Amino acid sequence: MSNTEQRKRHPSWKYHMFFHDDFVLGFFFFLGLLLYFLKNFYFPGRPPFALDCPRTLARISFSKTQTIGHVSFIRPHQVPTMNIGILGHVDSGKTTLAKALSEMGSTAAFDKHAKVADLRANTIDLGFSALTINDSKIALIDCPGHASLIKAVLAASSVFDAALVVINAARGIEPQTAEHLLIASILCPKHVAVVLNKVDLVTPEKVKSMVTKIPKLLESLGIDKKSPIVPVSLATPDETAIGAVAEAVEQIFYLPERDTEGDFVMSVDHCFPIKGKGTVMTGTVVKGRCKVGMEVEIPILNEKRKIKGIQSWKETISEASMGQRAALLFQNLSEACTSIDRTVLYEPGAMESTHLLLGTIHHISQFKWTLKNRAKIHLSVGFETVMAECQFLKEDGEEFELQDAFEPATTSRVLLELEKAVHTRPGAFFMAAKLDSTEKSCRFAFHGHIERVLKSRTDEPRIFHRKQRAGVLDRIENDRSIICSQLFKKETNFDVFNGMEVLLATGEVGRIEGSFGKGGKARIAIPGGLTGNLEAGKTEILLKMKKYLNEGDKGKLVAYL
């Protein structure tokens, strides 16, 4: 009798069958696969580090996770987000407002790392804090109010979805109030709230007057005149005052459209090392999404690194998407990272380094100065501000005419040559300004979006400058040929102009056939014959040309009628 038959006759044969070698191996193999799946996909688990930032206002603990039973897991990234800039002139109460509204502070919040002797306790950096509305996380970006720190405001504005503009009731509309309102009018004109602060320092009549006048100012800038206006005194804020501001925030609240499927790009505003852990870069995701383990480029260091951990508002998450504020942990970065201020990082290939940009252009009517061709201006794109030389272009089919100066009615593009390379992408917003101006007037000249990132001059669109020459009829040879004088000089190389068409004042179209004599006169054929009343010495003959300025075509002349 076989061993199998003997086991089947035994009363506990099923028990023995359970422990049969093949069955046991299969069972534990399946169990191992199940546990592996649960650990790596369903419950991603606690990251193998705990990050504790020593900076008071940038405390990030990557050890935080939530638990179900005894299994820890990282929260997903899908949390609706919105970024609101807090704007206004220096000492208007922006930071006090941010502190009163916020549930938590993050990087450089509430100025504790921004105090220096000459600026006392005024904000000199971007401060970030948060509150929650309708289950959505609202990032409050406290911007500095000094004119000299406008670059920081322009950097922050690249992620604005809405704006809270704080006005000092005792001083009214001050220079930076006006500039900040202008920024809001360009970026988020339908999502602006005004906080009229320090109303305890003025009479009720003045408060009433300002509340009446502010909507007219907003409307003149293109901001919704129905934007909420909240008169408060934040020196001693009470629940009623803060509740009124919170209600205004709810009125301008919306869920912006987010491109979470594109390549990952993040604007970084702060960077600091954590002893024994690595380096943390905090910022806002401006495109796509990132995940733990993803490799990103850090162009300012010329390095690529994998993301070791992600947090958003002190909660560990597995990924972060567009619009979301995030802190990314990296390891083994070079020592140069400690000196990084504002920069960008991105998925490899998502951005390009360039000195040359082609962009759309929109005039800012409050800018009163004339910008001539080749004018130099401060260009803010993303978190960078660099000097740029401008060439103003008028669209002409698939080509562009170079203009002598910026003409708001006709200029449609601007070619920007940067003194320092920036990392950017098509579609990115930019602002151009004369930040070195000492005049008490608007410094913002124009804004637009990058249409093309150009690698070199050979990538430029075809650009030309219009030229025109005028001559007069010298004599008529016959009804199909004339001699023209004053159109060229005697040393002119006619090979350049032969075959070009000219237009007679009487309407006939002619074609240059060559020189006549040695005095610079030209013979012009009239294929259609002379039809008008031509008069020697008086009938004008025009030669209109496009002179191309691009590499490869540089200096090429093409006639047109």
XYZ file of C-alpha atoms in Angstrom:
561
model
C 0.000 0.000 0.000
C 1.377 3.437 -0.937
C 2.078 6.154 1.607
C -0.698 8.310 0.169
C -3.302 5.551 0.556
C -2.151 4.911 4.134
C -2.610 8.630 5.004
C -6.092 8.670 3.497
C -7.161 5.729 5.688
C -5.936 7.540 8.801
C -8.711 9.573 10.560
C -6.619 12.758 10.406
C -5.558 12.457 6.777
C -6.857 15.927 5.988
C -4.629 17.336 8.728
C -1.602 15.616 7.215
C -2.601 16.780 3.727
C -2.608 20.386 4.935
C 1.035 20.107 5.839
C 2.016 18.394 2.648
C 5.260 20.015 1.399
C 3.882 21.391 -1.896
C 0.811 22.867 -0.261
C 2.814 24.561 2.495
C 5.216 26.146 0.025
C 2.383 27.487 -2.114
C 0.475 28.835 0.880
C 3.403 30.772 2.309
C 4.434 32.052 -1.127
C 0.951 33.509 -1.601
C 0.995 34.974 1.922
C 4.342 36.628 1.237
C 3.034 38.239 -1.946
C -0.008 39.541 -0.086
C 2.095 41.088 2.678
C 4.478 42.644 0.144
C 1.551 44.222 -1.721
C 0.027 45.620 1.475
C 3.310 47.036 2.684
C 4.423 48.705 -0.531
C 1.205 49.741 -2.234
C -1.746 49.895 0.106
C 0.105 51.145 3.208
C 3.234 52.963 1.971
C 4.574 53.060 5.509
C 6.622 55.345 7.664
C 9.677 56.887 6.015
C 12.920 55.683 7.561
C 13.814 59.050 9.070
C 12.449 61.678 11.415
C 13.196 65.243 10.464
C 13.208 67.923 13.144
C 14.113 71.357 11.816
C 15.962 73.487 14.371
C 14.601 76.737 12.934
C 11.715 77.967 15.052
C 9.507 78.955 12.150
C 10.291 76.104 9.816
C 9.669 73.153 12.088
C 9.005 70.125 9.962
C 8.691 66.638 11.411
C 8.791 63.931 8.795
C 8.031 61.366 11.503
C 4.334 62.272 11.495
C 2.024 59.685 9.971
C -1.525 58.610 10.559
C -2.402 55.081 11.635
C -5.126 52.529 11.053
C -4.857 49.763 13.607
C -1.171 49.049 13.885
C -0.310 49.978 10.295
C 1.042 53.481 9.549
C 0.375 55.145 6.213
C 1.154 58.415 4.460
C -1.721 60.687 3.529
C -2.426 61.083 -0.188
C -1.772 64.376 -1.985
C -5.293 65.180 -3.176
C -6.063 68.165 -0.927
C -7.627 71.218 -2.631
C -5.255 74.161 -2.288
C -5.240 77.905 -2.867
C -2.478 80.504 -2.475
C -3.360 84.008 -1.273
C -0.839 86.844 -1.254
C -1.048 89.372 1.589
C 0.001 92.690 0.076
C 0.323 96.318 1.124
C 2.690 99.149 2.010
C 5.183 98.721 4.823
C 3.686 98.905 8.336
C 0.109 98.483 7.136
C -0.443 95.380 9.283
C 0.076 92.512 6.834
C 1.969 90.251 9.223
C -0.453 90.956 12.067
C -3.278 89.917 9.747
C -1.464 86.737 8.683
C -0.868 85.778 12.296
C -4.492 86.442 13.266
C -5.890 84.342 10.411
C -3.444 81.448 10.445
C -3.879 78.053 12.025
C -0.188 77.235 11.663
C 3.019 78.918 10.600
C 5.602 77.564 8.216
C 8.797 78.869 6.665
C 9.768 82.367 7.919
C 6.224 83.038 9.116
C 5.398 86.069 11.264
C 8.833 87.692 10.855
C 10.734 85.980 13.646
C 13.649 85.440 11.272
C 13.238 88.752 9.462
C 14.301 91.367 12.007
C 17.277 93.589 11.324
C 18.298 96.840 12.942
C 17.393 99.228 10.140
C 14.020 97.638 9.352
C 13.052 96.805 12.932
C 10.274 94.207 12.877
C 9.066 94.766 9.331
C 8.920 91.841 6.927
C 12.031 91.453 4.766
C 11.295 87.920 3.573
C 8.344 85.922 2.324
C 6.412 84.379 5.207
C 4.148 81.357 4.779
C 1.282 80.241 6.998
C -1.999 78.394 6.516
C -5.669 78.176 7.347
C -8.439 75.825 6.254
C -11.640 76.829 4.446
C -14.221 74.380 3.119
C -11.815 71.472 3.661
C -9.267 73.252 1.459
C -5.830 74.322 2.603
C -5.186 78.042 2.094
C -1.564 79.187 1.979
C -1.115 82.794 3.116
C 1.973 84.463 1.633
C 3.025 87.475 3.700
C 4.936 89.793 1.353
C 7.323 92.614 2.328
C 6.096 96.183 1.879
C 9.356 98.025 1.207
C 9.899 99.357 -2.316
C 13.434 97.940 -2.287
C 12.047 94.443 -1.655
C 9.633 94.385 -4.585
C 11.615 91.509 -6.159
C 10.421 89.253 -3.340
C 6.816 90.290 -4.025
C 7.202 89.621 -7.745
C 8.683 86.214 -6.947
C 5.762 85.338 -4.686
C 3.219 86.633 -7.202
C 4.113 83.791 -9.563
C 1.994 81.467 -7.373
C -0.846 83.850 -6.390
C -4.431 82.654 -6.852
C -5.945 85.580 -4.916
C -4.858 88.612 -2.896
C -5.596 90.309 0.418
C -4.520 93.943 0.113
C -4.026 95.723 3.443
C -4.452 99.515 3.522
C -3.465 101.739 6.433
C -6.574 103.873 7.033
C -4.463 106.618 8.608
C -2.267 106.973 5.509
C -4.503 105.934 2.629
C -3.111 104.634 -0.667
C 0.683 104.642 -0.390
C 3.215 103.889 -3.185
C 3.554 100.181 -2.464
C -0.192 99.871 -1.925
C -0.619 101.088 -5.498
C 2.056 98.772 -6.921
C 0.679 95.771 -5.061
C -2.864 96.543 -6.223
C -1.492 96.697 -9.755
C 0.063 93.237 -9.376
C -3.260 91.898 -8.088
C -5.120 93.512 -11.004
C -2.944 91.581 -13.457
C -2.878 88.194 -11.725
C -6.206 87.813 -9.911
C -8.559 90.761 -10.628
C -11.696 88.820 -9.672
C -10.293 87.469 -6.421
C -9.164 90.454 -4.350
C -10.251 91.519 -0.869
C -9.251 94.800 0.786
C -8.552 95.012 4.520
C -8.806 98.621 5.717
C -6.687 98.430 8.855
C -6.073 100.864 11.742
C -9.542 102.376 11.563
C -9.185 103.175 15.271
C -6.736 105.938 14.293
C -9.197 107.871 12.113
C -12.721 109.204 12.388
C -15.747 107.129 11.360
C -16.420 109.711 8.642
C -13.025 109.100 7.049
C -13.538 105.342 7.199
C -16.892 105.733 5.465
C -15.313 107.977 2.817
C -12.527 105.484 2.103
C -14.947 102.567 1.867
C -16.840 104.611 -0.741
C -13.741 105.587 -2.767
C -11.849 102.284 -2.789
C -14.265 100.500 -5.203
C -13.695 103.284 -7.747
C -9.939 102.803 -7.435
C -10.296 99.047 -7.862
C -12.467 99.496 -10.940
C -9.936 101.890 -12.507
C -7.315 99.141 -12.198
C -9.552 96.450 -13.648
C -10.271 94.805 -10.285
C -13.835 93.777 -9.505
C -15.433 96.833 -7.875
C -17.584 94.495 -5.773
C -14.490 93.088 -4.068
C -15.069 92.848 -0.296
C -13.733 95.718 1.842
C -13.302 95.054 5.555
C -12.641 97.966 7.977
C -10.845 96.604 11.069
C -8.331 97.398 13.760
C -5.791 94.594 14.004
C -3.856 96.205 16.861
C -6.266 94.531 19.280
C -8.077 92.017 17.068
C -11.252 90.460 18.386
C -13.338 87.582 17.089
C -15.676 89.945 15.259
C -12.858 91.622 13.310
C -11.091 88.382 12.428
C -14.426 86.794 11.563
C -15.146 89.640 9.130
C -11.783 89.157 7.407
C -12.288 85.385 7.299
C -15.673 85.957 5.670
C -13.990 88.148 3.034
C -11.495 85.352 2.380
C -14.404 82.965 1.868
C -15.921 85.393 -0.650
C -12.799 85.362 -2.824
C -12.216 81.637 -2.331
C -12.348 79.347 -5.367
C -10.630 76.194 -6.571
C -8.123 77.122 -9.294
C -7.560 74.841 -12.261
C -4.452 72.741 -11.735
C -2.263 70.988 -14.303
C -1.238 67.931 -12.327
C -0.374 65.752 -15.314
C 2.460 67.814 -16.795
C 6.140 67.712 -15.894
C 6.906 68.608 -12.293
C 8.170 72.144 -11.570
C 8.540 73.710 -8.115
C 9.488 77.248 -7.079
C 11.725 77.043 -4.013
C 11.687 79.900 -1.500
C 13.786 78.498 1.361
C 16.488 75.874 1.786
C 18.132 74.653 4.989
C 20.097 71.625 6.224
C 18.956 69.296 9.002
C 21.825 67.657 10.841
C 21.832 63.923 10.310
C 18.834 64.025 7.959
C 19.710 65.939 4.799
C 18.561 69.176 3.203
C 15.008 70.514 3.038
C 13.755 72.713 0.210
C 10.393 74.389 0.768
C 8.274 75.964 -1.930
C 5.169 75.746 -4.086
C 4.539 73.242 -6.864
C 3.733 75.315 -9.962
C 3.233 72.468 -12.436
C 2.675 68.719 -12.398
C 3.341 66.596 -9.336
C 6.232 64.968 -7.508
C 6.510 61.694 -5.598
C 8.865 60.199 -3.074
C 11.674 58.527 -4.996
C 11.340 60.796 -8.042
C 14.574 62.188 -9.461
C 14.604 65.965 -9.945
C 17.078 68.495 -11.273
C 18.464 71.175 -8.958
C 19.970 73.488 -11.587
C 21.476 76.005 -9.180
C 23.694 73.174 -7.890
C 23.963 71.424 -11.266
C 22.881 68.213 -9.543
C 20.171 65.566 -9.778
C 18.779 63.969 -6.634
C 15.934 61.697 -5.591
C 13.257 63.011 -3.255
C 13.587 61.160 0.054
C 10.463 62.552 1.705
C 7.658 65.075 1.264
C 5.625 67.091 3.727
C 2.865 69.645 3.325
C 1.950 71.738 6.348
C 3.674 69.328 8.735
C 1.894 66.250 7.390
C 3.863 63.546 5.637
C 2.469 62.818 2.182
C 3.409 60.486 -0.631
C 3.200 63.108 -3.382
C 2.536 66.822 -3.928
C 0.781 68.431 -6.889
C 0.372 71.828 -8.555
C -0.621 74.640 -6.204
C 0.419 72.719 -3.117
C 3.026 73.973 -0.683
C 5.598 71.284 0.001
C 8.845 70.564 1.820
C 11.120 68.120 0.002
C 13.924 66.233 1.706
C 17.153 65.507 -0.171
C 20.339 63.823 0.908
C 23.993 64.298 -0.024
C 23.617 67.770 -1.521
C 26.724 69.903 -1.891
C 27.559 72.454 0.803
C 26.578 75.263 -1.591
C 22.913 74.503 -0.880
C 23.122 76.389 2.430
C 23.448 79.697 0.548
C 20.441 79.124 -1.734
C 17.729 81.759 -1.464
C 15.022 81.446 -4.121
C 15.418 78.972 -6.945
C 13.612 76.305 -8.939
C 13.756 72.532 -9.248
C 12.030 70.315 -11.755
C 11.611 66.949 -13.389
C 14.498 66.374 -15.846
C 13.696 68.028 -19.172
C 10.781 70.125 -17.869
C 12.670 73.428 -18.119
C 15.509 74.909 -20.110
C 18.332 77.279 -19.258
C 18.381 80.228 -21.625
C 19.532 83.789 -22.213
C 16.912 84.419 -24.901
C 13.103 84.506 -24.686
C 10.240 85.418 -27.001
C 7.122 86.535 -25.181
C 3.737 88.127 -25.606
C 3.535 91.682 -24.292
C 0.818 93.720 -22.590
C 1.325 97.360 -21.744
C 0.715 98.646 -18.220
C -1.035 101.961 -18.793
C 0.224 103.490 -15.534
C 3.813 103.303 -16.840
C 4.496 106.733 -18.351
C 7.993 106.359 -19.772
C 8.994 105.566 -23.361
C 10.871 102.312 -23.842
C 13.061 102.447 -26.920
C 14.433 99.477 -28.800
C 17.316 97.834 -26.907
C 16.108 99.340 -23.618
C 17.274 97.493 -20.507
C 14.732 96.481 -17.917
C 14.306 94.205 -14.891
C 12.571 90.977 -15.870
C 10.928 88.835 -13.174
C 10.090 85.295 -14.248
C 9.299 82.641 -11.682
C 11.445 83.287 -8.617
C 14.204 85.063 -10.546
C 14.724 88.726 -11.474
C 17.404 89.551 -14.055
C 18.320 92.429 -16.354
C 17.120 92.049 -19.934
C 17.537 93.923 -23.198
C 14.275 94.369 -25.109
C 13.494 94.268 -28.803
C 9.884 95.213 -29.506
C 8.227 93.389 -32.388
C 5.141 93.889 -34.539
C 3.581 90.778 -36.018
C 3.616 90.579 -39.822
C 2.283 87.190 -40.896
C 4.820 84.619 -39.741
C 7.504 87.296 -39.438
C 8.057 90.216 -37.073
C 8.966 93.817 -37.727
C 11.447 95.402 -35.327
C 10.036 98.622 -33.901
C 12.021 101.655 -32.791
C 10.146 101.777 -29.464
C 7.403 100.011 -27.549
C 4.096 100.998 -29.160
C 1.197 99.603 -27.075
C -1.195 99.727 -30.033
C 0.994 97.672 -32.382
C 3.709 95.846 -30.419
C 2.632 92.222 -29.999
C 5.855 90.442 -29.016
C 9.079 91.179 -27.198
C 12.444 89.488 -27.692
C 14.317 89.454 -24.385
C 18.070 88.937 -24.160
C 19.000 88.220 -20.541
C 22.251 89.182 -18.851
C 22.021 86.023 -16.744
C 20.559 82.675 -17.783
C 17.278 81.606 -16.186
C 15.488 78.270 -16.073
C 11.981 78.612 -17.435
C 9.385 77.112 -19.760
C 6.825 78.207 -22.383
C 3.685 79.616 -20.787
C 5.458 81.055 -17.739
C 4.313 84.531 -16.635
C 6.772 87.424 -16.519
C 6.749 91.044 -15.362
C 9.044 93.780 -16.693
C 9.833 96.829 -14.573
C 12.249 99.726 -14.121
C 13.098 98.862 -10.536
C 16.046 101.263 -10.472
C 13.791 104.244 -11.172
C 13.910 107.015 -8.573
C 10.765 108.685 -9.896
C 7.606 108.518 -7.790
C 5.587 106.803 -10.476
C 4.666 103.310 -11.607
C 7.742 101.145 -12.154
C 5.956 98.267 -13.911
C 6.222 98.602 -17.700
C 4.651 95.495 -19.220
C 3.862 91.855 -18.573
C 3.251 88.751 -20.632
C 3.832 85.030 -21.029
C 6.809 83.238 -22.515
C 5.925 81.988 -25.977
C 9.229 80.374 -26.893
C 12.413 79.492 -25.035
C 15.231 80.076 -27.531
C 18.495 78.171 -27.306
C 20.428 80.553 -29.559
C 20.043 83.384 -32.049
C 19.475 80.859 -34.827
C 16.183 79.889 -33.137
C 14.780 83.426 -33.353
C 11.715 84.110 -35.490
C 12.402 86.027 -38.707
C 12.829 89.667 -37.713
C 13.213 92.531 -40.135
C 13.536 96.294 -40.154
C 11.721 98.310 -42.805
C 13.836 100.520 -45.058
C 12.759 102.857 -47.825
C 14.536 104.728 -50.602
C 13.054 107.442 -52.785
C 14.188 108.595 -56.214
C 12.729 110.673 -59.043
C 12.121 110.171 -62.743
C 15.144 111.310 -64.745
C 13.866 110.492 -68.244
C 11.533 108.195 -70.179
C 13.318 105.847 -72.577
C 10.111 104.349 -73.984
C 6.674 103.296 -72.756
C 8.211 100.287 -70.949
C 11.489 101.695 -69.643
C 12.555 104.703 -67.583
C 15.719 106.066 -65.993
C 15.627 106.922 -62.272
C 18.012 109.181 -60.346
C 18.668 109.826 -56.621
C 17.602 106.270 -55.699
C 21.203 105.030 -55.348
C 24.688 106.401 -54.871
C 27.295 106.052 -57.585
C 29.250 103.452 -55.555
C 26.165 101.233 -55.058
C 26.522 97.547 -55.898
C 23.524 97.049 -58.181
C 23.786 93.263 -57.966
C 22.046 93.543 -54.577
C 19.070 95.443 -56.012
C 18.628 94.020 -59.508
C 15.188 92.459 -59.918
C 13.607 94.367 -57.011
C 10.244 95.981 -57.637
C 9.594 99.703 -57.220
C 6.411 101.755 -57.133
C 5.895 104.908 -59.150
C 3.828 107.770 -57.715
C 1.487 107.385 -60.698
C 0.726 103.773 -59.705
C 2.869 101.758 -62.116
C 5.050 98.922 -60.816
C 8.584 98.740 -62.141
C 11.569 96.407 -61.818
C 15.208 97.453 -61.383
C 17.286 96.117 -64.297
C 20.683 97.626 -63.523
C 22.707 100.802 -63.461
C 22.644 103.525 -66.086
C 25.903 105.356 -66.464
C 28.259 105.909 -63.517
C 26.353 108.457 -61.458
C 24.117 106.043 -59.527
C 21.195 106.212 -61.942
C 19.142 103.068 -62.532
C 17.240 101.648 -65.479
C 13.758 100.498 -64.487
C 11.565 98.296 -66.657
C 7.790 98.845 -66.606
C 6.304 95.450 -67.611
C 2.734 96.793 -67.758
C 3.678 99.911 -69.656
C 3.404 103.555 -68.619
C -0.150 104.733 -68.076
C 0.078 107.882 -65.948
C 1.296 111.394 -66.586
C 4.968 111.194 -65.624
C 7.058 114.331 -65.264
C 10.845 114.292 -65.265
C 12.384 115.601 -62.041
C 9.081 115.385 -60.154
C 7.524 111.902 -60.365
C 8.618 109.992 -57.249
C 9.798 106.383 -57.356
C 9.799 104.349 -54.104
C 11.833 101.270 -53.227
C 10.514 99.577 -50.050
C 12.572 96.799 -48.476
C 12.729 94.461 -45.519
C 16.205 94.122 -44.042
C 16.479 90.875 -42.076
C 18.376 90.867 -38.792
C 18.594 87.157 -37.954
C 21.714 85.048 -37.967
C 21.981 83.443 -41.393
C 19.733 86.064 -43.032
C 21.489 89.042 -41.479
C 21.611 91.965 -43.891
C 19.440 90.262 -46.520
C 17.204 92.727 -48.397
C 13.792 91.807 -49.805
C 11.668 94.355 -51.676
C 7.925 94.666 -51.143
C 5.211 96.955 -52.472
